[in-house]
Amino acid sequence: MASTSGTSSGSSTMVTNSGSDEDLRALMNERKRKRMISNRESARRSRMRKQKHLDDLTAQVSQLQNENHQILTRVSITTQRYLNVEAENSVLRAQANELSHRLQSLSDIIDSLNGCNNNIGGAVGGGDCGGFNVAMIGFNEMDDHSFINPFNLAYLNQPIMASADNNMF
């Protein structure tokens, strides 16, 4: 009987153990199922974060492209203004150069005519002064208004011929 009671107690333990094995398996299956649900939820949150990050990056790319376009437009406008100012400066430099040459020529003519006044000293016609034949010019007397020479007036009325197309500098 001892052996029977040992077996019976062993079999009852086995029965109890088998019930507890099933409970253990059920518990492990429940944990496994909860873990799978938790992993799925975690993967869903990860995909959502990844999608949000991708959407943020796409929005940032769009914003940066827009800013880049605006900067390129401003650079283009500024470059065009610079080129216009540079062309205008070139024209003004050419005009200043031409006016400087005219002023020098007029100063030379005035100096020459003033030198004639000093050399002639009131002589009428006929004197030769600095390459100018006073009789040919048609002045009987040289005075302070000798710069109003009909030969010089045509020179004074000439327009300044500088333009942006000249590459003087």
XYZ file of N, CA, C and O in Angstrom:
676
model
N 0.767 -1.161 0.000
C 0.000 0.000 0.000
C 0.819 1.240 0.000
O 0.367 2.226 -0.531
N 1.910 1.092 0.643
C 2.762 2.262 0.659
C 3.111 2.657 -0.731
O 3.122 3.823 -1.037
N 3.359 1.616 -1.488
C 3.707 1.972 -2.846
C 2.502 2.532 -3.573
O 2.644 3.383 -4.405
N 1.333 2.019 -3.259
C 0.132 2.526 -3.901
C -0.125 3.949 -3.460
O -0.453 4.790 -4.272
N 0.061 4.117 -2.177
C -0.187 5.489 -1.733
C 0.879 6.423 -2.297
O 0.582 7.548 -2.636
N 2.066 5.891 -2.485
C 3.120 6.718 -3.104
C 2.770 7.024 -4.524
O 2.956 8.122 -4.983
N 2.263 6.005 -5.188
C 1.885 6.250 -6.581
C 0.662 7.129 -6.635
O 0.583 7.980 -7.488
N -0.225 6.822 -5.726
C -1.418 7.649 -5.805
C -1.104 9.076 -5.440
O -1.604 9.999 -6.048
N -0.249 9.236 -4.426
C 0.110 10.614 -4.097
C 0.938 11.220 -5.225
O 0.790 12.382 -5.549
N 1.731 10.358 -5.885
C 2.511 10.848 -7.026
C 1.615 11.175 -8.189
O 1.802 12.151 -8.869
N 0.613 10.361 -8.394
C -0.271 10.631 -9.529
C -1.149 11.815 -9.226
O -1.481 12.582 -10.114
N -1.499 11.978 -7.994
C -2.310 13.144 -7.675
C -1.464 14.406 -7.797
O -1.957 15.452 -8.195
N -0.188 14.321 -7.496
C 0.712 15.441 -7.695
C 0.856 15.700 -9.173
O 0.893 16.851 -9.601
N 0.927 14.611 -9.928
C 1.037 14.749 -11.381
C -0.215 15.393 -11.922
O -0.144 16.226 -12.801
N -1.310 15.016 -11.389
C -2.572 15.598 -11.843
C -2.589 17.067 -11.457
O -2.940 17.920 -12.253
N -2.178 17.331 -10.257
C -2.112 18.703 -9.811
C -1.071 19.455 -10.629
O -1.298 20.595 -11.054
N 0.057 18.794 -10.889
C 1.104 19.425 -11.699
C 0.613 19.640 -13.110
O 0.901 20.659 -13.715
N -0.105 18.701 -13.645
C -0.563 18.885 -15.012
C -1.571 20.016 -15.064
O -1.623 20.768 -16.020
N -2.369 20.182 -14.051
C -3.280 21.329 -13.994
C -2.499 22.613 -13.857
O -2.810 23.627 -14.455
N -1.458 22.553 -13.074
C -0.634 23.738 -12.905
C 0.195 23.998 -14.148
O 0.466 25.150 -14.479
N 0.582 22.935 -14.889
C 1.299 23.127 -16.170
C 0.384 23.828 -17.172
O 0.818 24.714 -17.898
N -0.851 23.439 -17.168
C -1.792 24.091 -18.090
C -2.000 25.547 -17.694
O -2.070 26.424 -18.536
N -2.091 25.774 -16.399
C -2.226 27.154 -15.911
C -0.976 27.963 -16.260
O -1.066 29.124 -16.668
N 0.169 27.299 -16.126
C 1.447 27.957 -16.451
C 1.510 28.267 -17.936
O 1.903 29.368 -18.339
N 1.092 27.277 -18.731
C 1.075 27.511 -20.188
C 0.088 28.611 -20.540
O 0.368 29.454 -21.381
N -1.053 28.598 -19.923
C -2.053 29.640 -20.182
C -1.494 31.007 -19.774
O -1.657 32.009 -20.489
N -0.827 31.043 -18.650
C -0.208 32.288 -18.179
C 0.869 32.762 -19.142
O 0.950 33.948 -19.484
N 1.696 31.781 -19.620
C 2.757 32.145 -20.578
C 2.148 32.593 -21.902
O 2.623 33.555 -22.507
N 1.101 31.916 -22.334
C 0.430 32.338 -23.572
C -0.181 33.733 -23.423
O -0.137 34.556 -24.343
N -0.755 34.009 -22.254
C -1.322 35.334 -21.989
C -0.221 36.389 -22.019
O -0.381 37.458 -22.621
N 0.900 36.114 -21.390
C 2.045 37.048 -21.401
C 2.563 37.243 -22.833
O 2.863 38.364 -23.238
N 2.629 36.124 -23.565
C 3.097 36.179 -24.947
C 2.146 37.038 -25.791
O 2.577 37.879 -26.576
N 0.841 36.834 -25.598
C -0.156 37.618 -26.323
C -0.058 39.102 -25.953
O -0.064 39.980 -26.825
N 0.095 39.409 -24.678
C 0.232 40.797 -24.230
C 1.502 41.424 -24.812
O 1.506 42.581 -25.219
N 2.596 40.634 -24.827
C 3.861 41.117 -25.392
C 3.697 41.412 -26.880
O 4.177 42.420 -27.384
N 3.003 40.519 -27.603
C 2.774 40.741 -29.034
C 1.933 42.007 -29.250
O 2.248 42.828 -30.118
N 0.902 42.197 -28.440
C 0.070 43.411 -28.548
C 0.910 44.640 -28.236
O 0.852 45.649 -28.940
N 1.703 44.551 -27.184
C 2.568 45.671 -26.805
C 3.575 45.973 -27.917
O 3.818 47.145 -28.250
N 4.165 44.928 -28.502
C 5.128 45.127 -29.596
C 4.451 45.753 -30.817
O 5.026 46.628 -31.473
N 3.232 45.267 -31.123
C 2.512 45.862 -32.255
C 2.228 47.345 -32.013
O 2.387 48.174 -32.894
N 1.796 47.660 -30.793
C 1.510 49.057 -30.448
C 2.793 49.897 -30.514
O 2.796 51.020 -31.019
N 3.873 49.360 -30.014
C 5.160 50.060 -30.060
C 5.601 50.274 -31.509
O 6.079 51.360 -31.871
N 5.420 49.255 -32.347
C 5.791 49.386 -33.764
C 4.901 50.427 -34.448
O 5.370 51.227 -35.261
N 3.599 50.450 -34.091
C 2.687 51.453 -34.661
C 3.122 52.863 -34.253
O 3.189 53.770 -35.078
N 3.443 53.061 -32.973
C 3.927 54.377 -32.498
C 5.229 54.758 -33.200
O 5.422 55.913 -33.587
N 6.118 53.783 -33.385
C 7.384 54.038 -34.081
C 7.134 54.468 -35.532
O 7.765 55.411 -36.015
N 6.199 53.769 -36.203
C 5.868 54.162 -37.585
C 5.262 55.564 -37.630
O 5.561 56.346 -38.525
N 4.423 55.867 -36.627
C 3.815 57.208 -36.570
C 4.884 58.281 -36.348
O 4.862 59.329 -36.993
N 5.813 58.021 -35.429
C 6.913 58.982 -35.188
C 7.741 59.158 -36.452
O 8.113 60.272 -36.814
N 8.027 58.027 -37.104
C 8.815 58.070 -38.337
C 8.085 58.873 -39.411
O 8.691 59.704 -40.097
N 6.780 58.671 -39.560
C 5.990 59.413 -40.548
C 5.946 60.906 -40.201
O 6.072 61.754 -41.072
N 5.782 61.215 -38.908
C 5.767 62.626 -38.488
C 7.123 63.273 -38.784
O 7.184 64.402 -39.273
N 8.202 62.564 -38.491
C 9.545 63.075 -38.769
C 9.721 63.306 -40.278
O 10.255 64.340 -40.687
N 9.249 62.360 -41.078
C 9.332 62.504 -42.527
C 8.511 63.706 -43.004
O 8.969 64.489 -43.844
N 7.303 63.870 -42.443
C 6.468 65.024 -42.802
C 7.142 66.338 -42.398
O 7.119 67.311 -43.156
N 7.751 66.363 -41.210
C 8.474 67.567 -40.758
C 9.634 67.891 -41.691
O 9.857 69.047 -42.050
N 10.384 66.862 -42.073
C 11.519 67.077 -42.983
C 11.042 67.559 -44.349
O 11.656 68.445 -44.952
N 9.925 67.008 -44.831
C 9.373 67.444 -46.122
C 8.950 68.908 -46.048
O 9.220 69.683 -46.976
N 8.303 69.297 -44.945
C 7.900 70.697 -44.763
C 9.128 71.598 -44.689
O 9.143 72.698 -45.263
N 10.171 71.134 -43.996
C 11.400 71.926 -43.883
C 12.067 72.083 -45.248
O 12.559 73.166 -45.583
N 12.084 71.017 -46.049
C 12.654 71.093 -47.406
C 11.888 72.121 -48.224
O 12.474 72.955 -48.916
N 10.564 72.077 -48.132
C 9.734 73.028 -48.876
C 10.025 74.465 -48.439
O 10.169 75.367 -49.275
N 10.121 74.679 -47.127
C 10.409 76.017 -46.603
C 11.792 76.492 -47.057
O 11.957 77.636 -47.490
N 12.786 75.620 -46.988
C 14.144 76.004 -47.394
C 14.222 76.276 -48.896
O 14.940 77.195 -49.319
N 13.488 75.495 -49.690
C 13.465 75.763 -51.128
C 12.833 77.118 -51.408
O 13.316 77.867 -52.272
N 11.774 77.442 -50.675
C 11.125 78.742 -50.833
C 12.079 79.876 -50.449
O 12.205 80.871 -51.179
N 12.754 79.737 -49.317
C 13.733 80.744 -48.889
C 14.863 80.873 -49.911
O 15.309 81.986 -50.211
N 15.329 79.746 -50.419
C 16.397 79.755 -51.415
C 15.943 80.507 -52.673
O 16.699 81.305 -53.235
N 14.722 80.258 -53.107
C 14.185 80.946 -54.280
C 14.120 82.460 -54.038
O 14.498 83.254 -54.909
N 13.658 82.845 -52.841
C 13.584 84.271 -52.505
C 14.980 84.895 -52.479
O 15.182 86.012 -52.981
N 15.948 84.195 -51.915
C 17.320 84.715 -51.857
C 17.891 84.851 -53.265
O 18.511 85.866 -53.593
N 17.668 83.838 -54.105
C 18.168 83.910 -55.482
C 17.521 85.068 -56.239
O 18.190 85.752 -57.027
N 16.240 85.309 -55.994
C 15.561 86.441 -56.632
C 16.177 87.756 -56.170
O 16.451 88.641 -56.990
N 16.415 87.882 -54.859
C 17.027 89.121 -54.343
C 18.445 89.299 -54.884
O 18.858 90.419 -55.212
N 19.202 88.213 -54.975
C 20.560 88.297 -55.534
C 20.500 88.730 -56.995
O 21.286 89.582 -57.443
N 19.558 88.183 -57.737
C 19.414 88.542 -59.146
C 19.055 90.022 -59.301
O 19.635 90.727 -60.137
N 18.117 90.489 -58.488
C 17.720 91.910 -58.537
C 18.896 92.789 -58.152
O 19.177 93.800 -58.815
N 19.608 92.415 -57.100
C 20.761 93.203 -56.651
C 21.855 93.213 -57.719
O 22.469 94.262 -57.973
N 22.089 92.080 -58.344
C 23.088 92.010 -59.408
C 22.698 92.910 -60.573
O 23.540 93.635 -61.124
N 21.411 92.895 -60.943
C 20.951 93.745 -62.039
C 21.112 95.222 -61.685
O 21.561 96.020 -62.507
N 20.772 95.575 -60.443
C 20.947 96.971 -60.006
C 22.430 97.349 -60.044
O 22.780 98.453 -60.451
N 23.290 96.438 -59.580
C 24.727 96.694 -59.599
C 25.206 96.943 -61.027
O 25.961 97.881 -61.280
N 24.771 96.085 -61.954
C 25.187 96.250 -63.353
C 24.688 97.568 -63.923
O 25.401 98.242 -64.677
N 23.455 97.958 -63.568
C 22.923 99.241 -64.035
C 23.729 100.406 -63.473
O 24.061 101.347 -64.199
N 24.042 100.345 -62.194
C 24.838 101.415 -61.579
C 26.239 101.447 -62.182
O 26.785 102.525 -62.455
N 26.812 100.275 -62.415
C 28.149 100.211 -63.018
C 28.134 100.811 -64.426
O 29.054 101.538 -64.801
N 27.097 100.521 -65.195
C 26.985 101.081 -66.545
C 26.817 102.603 -66.471
O 27.446 103.345 -67.235
N 25.989 103.055 -65.528
C 25.795 104.496 -65.361
C 27.097 105.164 -64.925
O 27.441 106.244 -65.424
N 27.833 104.520 -64.024
C 29.131 105.069 -63.607
C 30.108 105.137 -64.778
O 30.866 106.097 -64.906
N 30.078 104.144 -65.625
C 30.944 104.138 -66.792
C 30.612 105.313 -67.713
O 31.510 105.993 -68.219
N 29.312 105.538 -67.918
C 28.885 106.675 -68.746
C 29.334 107.983 -68.095
O 29.882 108.869 -68.773
N 29.125 108.098 -66.793
C 29.515 109.336 -66.102
C 31.031 109.549 -66.142
O 31.492 110.687 -66.299
N 31.800 108.467 -66.014
C 33.266 108.607 -66.117
C 33.666 109.081 -67.518
O 34.538 109.949 -67.656
N 33.033 108.510 -68.537
C 33.350 108.909 -69.907
C 32.958 110.371 -70.138
O 33.706 111.127 -70.766
N 31.790 110.762 -69.623
C 31.367 112.156 -69.768
C 32.310 113.095 -69.012
O 32.673 114.159 -69.530
N 32.715 112.696 -67.816
C 33.647 113.524 -67.047
C 34.979 113.641 -67.784
O 35.577 114.729 -67.843
N 35.435 112.554 -68.366
C 36.682 112.568 -69.125
C 36.560 113.489 -70.337
O 37.457 114.298 -70.617
N 35.436 113.372 -71.052
C 35.225 114.214 -72.230
C 35.106 115.681 -71.842
O 35.683 116.553 -72.500
N 34.383 115.958 -70.753
C 34.256 117.346 -70.280
C 35.608 117.895 -69.829
O 35.913 119.073 -70.054
N 36.410 117.045 -69.212
C 37.738 117.470 -68.791
C 38.591 117.843 -70.009
O 39.290 118.873 -69.993
N 38.496 117.010 -71.076
C 39.235 117.340 -72.303
C 38.721 118.632 -72.928
O 39.514 119.459 -73.406
N 37.418 118.820 -72.936
C 36.854 120.061 -73.476
C 37.316 121.272 -72.682
O 37.670 122.298 -73.251
N 37.280 121.131 -71.351
C 37.714 122.237 -70.499
C 39.179 122.566 -70.759
O 39.546 123.748 -70.858
N 39.985 121.538 -70.902
C 41.400 121.771 -71.181
C 41.567 122.466 -72.530
O 42.356 123.411 -72.660
N 40.805 122.012 -73.533
C 40.892 122.642 -74.860
C 40.447 124.084 -74.804
O 41.085 124.972 -75.395
N 39.348 124.339 -74.101
C 38.862 125.718 -73.984
C 39.856 126.584 -73.206
O 40.081 127.748 -73.559
N 40.446 126.011 -72.168
C 41.460 126.765 -71.411
C 42.656 127.084 -72.300
O 43.198 128.211 -72.246
N 43.062 126.124 -73.134
C 44.171 126.369 -74.060
C 43.814 127.471 -75.052
O 44.652 128.339 -75.355
N 42.582 127.447 -75.564
C 42.153 128.490 -76.515
C 42.129 129.845 -75.841
O 42.632 130.842 -76.397
N 41.573 129.895 -74.617
C 41.520 131.176 -73.893
C 42.922 131.672 -73.594
O 43.229 132.862 -73.775
N 43.806 130.788 -73.158
C 45.193 131.188 -72.893
C 45.851 131.699 -74.163
O 46.587 132.708 -74.142
N 45.578 131.030 -75.276
C 46.158 131.449 -76.553
C 45.633 132.813 -76.967
O 46.389 133.674 -77.408
N 44.311 133.001 -76.822
C 43.724 134.292 -77.189
C 44.177 135.397 -76.242
O 44.417 136.531 -76.674
N 44.292 135.093 -74.969
C 44.793 136.079 -74.016
C 46.251 136.421 -74.327
O 46.661 137.569 -74.186
N 47.007 135.424 -74.756
C 48.387 135.680 -75.155
C 48.419 136.580 -76.383
O 49.307 137.422 -76.526
N 47.465 136.427 -77.280
C 47.381 137.285 -78.464
C 47.082 138.713 -78.062
O 47.619 139.652 -78.642
N 46.197 138.897 -77.102
C 45.868 140.246 -76.626
C 47.116 140.934 -76.102
O 47.361 142.096 -76.367
N 47.930 140.197 -75.383
C 49.140 140.783 -74.816
C 50.175 141.061 -75.909
O 50.893 142.046 -75.843
N 50.260 140.182 -76.911
C 51.253 140.351 -77.965
C 50.869 141.456 -78.936
O 51.721 142.154 -79.438
N 49.570 141.543 -79.229
C 49.140 142.521 -80.238
C 49.184 143.920 -79.671
O 49.628 144.845 -80.338
N 48.713 144.056 -78.455
C 48.784 145.354 -77.791
C 48.008 146.419 -78.536
O 48.476 147.547 -78.639
N 46.848 146.070 -79.097
C 46.025 147.063 -79.773
C 46.284 147.159 -81.252
O 45.731 148.016 -81.917
N 47.150 146.311 -81.800
C 47.390 146.360 -83.242
C 46.136 145.932 -83.968
O 45.370 145.100 -83.501
N 45.911 146.471 -85.137
C 44.716 146.170 -85.911
C 45.081 145.127 -86.948
O 45.962 145.340 -87.764
N 44.356 143.962 -86.907
C 44.501 142.918 -87.919
C 45.906 142.379 -87.995
O 46.723 142.544 -87.125
N 46.225 141.641 -88.973
C 47.512 141.186 -89.431
C 48.433 140.441 -88.516
O 49.335 139.810 -89.003
N 48.293 140.451 -87.196
C 49.249 139.782 -86.324
C 49.049 138.277 -86.298
O 47.958 137.777 -86.425
N 50.142 137.545 -86.132
C 50.062 136.084 -86.057
C 50.330 135.702 -84.606
O 51.376 136.028 -84.067
N 49.378 134.989 -84.008
C 49.488 134.716 -82.575
C 49.174 133.261 -82.298
O 48.027 132.842 -82.409
N 50.184 132.486 -81.920
C 49.971 131.110 -81.503
C 49.303 130.257 -82.559
O 48.487 129.419 -82.234
N 49.570 130.514 -83.810
C 48.961 129.718 -84.849
C 47.646 130.301 -85.344
O 47.083 129.832 -86.308
N 47.146 131.347 -84.707
C 45.898 131.970 -85.141
C 46.230 133.201 -85.953
O 47.016 134.038 -85.536
N 45.639 133.318 -87.086
C 45.767 134.533 -87.873
C 44.642 135.438 -87.436
O 43.483 135.184 -87.725
N 44.976 136.521 -86.728
C 43.972 137.410 -86.147
C 43.148 138.062 -87.246
O 41.947 138.233 -87.103
N 43.742 138.399 -88.379
C 42.993 139.023 -89.471
C 41.969 138.036 -90.019
O 40.862 138.417 -90.387
N 42.316 136.735 -90.047
C 41.395 135.742 -90.574
C 40.221 135.538 -89.619
O 39.103 135.309 -90.043
N 40.455 135.650 -88.337
C 39.381 135.481 -87.368
C 38.384 136.621 -87.525
O 37.197 136.432 -87.361
N 38.821 137.789 -87.862
C 37.917 138.887 -88.109
C 37.746 139.818 -86.932
O 36.796 140.579 -86.897
N 38.644 139.784 -85.991
C 38.566 140.704 -84.878
C 39.480 141.880 -85.150
O 40.652 141.702 -85.428
N 38.911 143.080 -85.043
C 39.745 144.270 -85.178
C 40.412 144.577 -83.855
O 41.524 145.069 -83.838
N 39.703 144.290 -82.781
C 40.279 144.510 -81.457
C 39.967 143.292 -80.595
O 38.878 142.760 -80.649
N 40.882 142.872 -79.834
C 40.663 141.783 -78.900
C 40.245 142.402 -77.571
O 40.858 143.357 -77.128
N 39.175 141.880 -76.985
C 38.752 142.375 -75.676
C 38.476 141.181 -74.753
O 38.793 140.049 -75.079
N 37.852 141.457 -73.634
C 37.610 140.407 -72.652
C 36.607 139.359 -73.149
O 36.489 138.285 -72.593
N 35.870 139.662 -74.205
C 34.871 138.719 -74.724
C 35.407 137.946 -75.926
O 34.646 137.444 -76.725
N 36.702 137.816 -76.013
C 37.290 137.138 -77.163
C 37.005 135.646 -77.175
O 37.198 134.994 -78.179
N 36.516 135.073 -76.068
C 36.200 133.646 -76.069
C 34.930 133.366 -76.878
O 34.637 132.236 -77.192
N 34.156 134.392 -77.224
C 32.960 134.186 -78.049
C 33.394 134.263 -79.503
O 33.145 135.217 -80.220
N 34.053 133.232 -79.904
C 34.575 133.108 -81.248
C 33.620 132.204 -82.024
O 33.255 131.151 -81.537
N 33.199 132.579 -83.228
C 32.264 131.744 -83.973
C 32.830 130.349 -84.241
O 32.075 129.397 -84.365
N 34.154 130.215 -84.286
C 34.735 128.892 -84.485
C 34.576 128.024 -83.233
O 34.485 126.817 -83.320
N 34.561 128.664 -82.070
C 34.437 127.933 -80.819
C 32.993 127.575 -80.489
O 32.745 126.636 -79.768
N 32.022 128.346 -80.964
C 30.623 128.099 -80.621
C 30.158 126.739 -81.118
O 29.415 126.049 -80.433
N 30.582 126.349 -82.294
C 30.194 125.039 -82.807
C 30.765 123.941 -81.902
O 30.109 122.935 -81.656
N 31.948 124.163 -81.410
C 32.578 123.187 -80.527
C 31.820 123.096 -79.196
O 31.638 122.027 -78.642
N 31.344 124.239 -78.677
C 30.647 124.261 -77.407
C 29.289 123.579 -77.483
O 28.806 123.050 -76.495
N 28.653 123.579 -78.636
C 27.303 123.027 -78.759
C 27.284 121.545 -79.103
O 26.225 120.990 -79.312
N 28.429 120.920 -79.175
C 28.449 119.489 -79.489
C 27.971 118.696 -78.276
O 28.349 118.984 -77.145
N 27.136 117.679 -78.513
C 26.688 116.865 -77.372
C 27.814 115.951 -76.896
O 28.725 115.623 -77.639
N 27.702 115.533 -75.658
C 28.660 114.584 -75.096
C 28.263 113.209 -75.608
O 27.131 112.786 -75.478
N 29.214 112.498 -76.204
C 28.898 111.275 -76.924
C 29.210 110.006 -76.119
O 29.417 108.968 -76.687
N 29.218 110.063 -74.817
C 29.504 108.864 -74.023
C 28.220 108.074 -73.830
O 27.146 108.628 -73.708
N 28.346 106.755 -73.823
C 27.192 105.899 -73.567
C 27.654 104.673 -72.801
O 28.838 104.461 -72.605
N 26.702 103.846 -72.386
C 27.029 102.643 -71.624
C 27.750 101.608 -72.464
O 28.383 100.703 -71.956
N 27.666 101.746 -73.795
C 28.310 100.783 -74.688
C 29.813 101.003 -74.791
O 30.539 100.113 -75.186
N 30.285 102.199 -74.443
C 31.722 102.467 -74.511
C 32.427 101.717 -73.399
O 32.039 101.792 -72.245
N 33.470 101.038 -73.734
C 34.265 100.322 -72.739
C 35.551 101.088 -72.503
O 36.628 100.646 -72.849
N 35.408 102.253 -71.891
C 36.591 103.087 -71.677
C 37.388 102.622 -70.470
O 38.568 102.824 -70.380
N 36.736 101.986 -69.502
C 37.426 101.621 -68.271
C 37.299 100.158 -68.026
O 36.370 99.509 -68.156
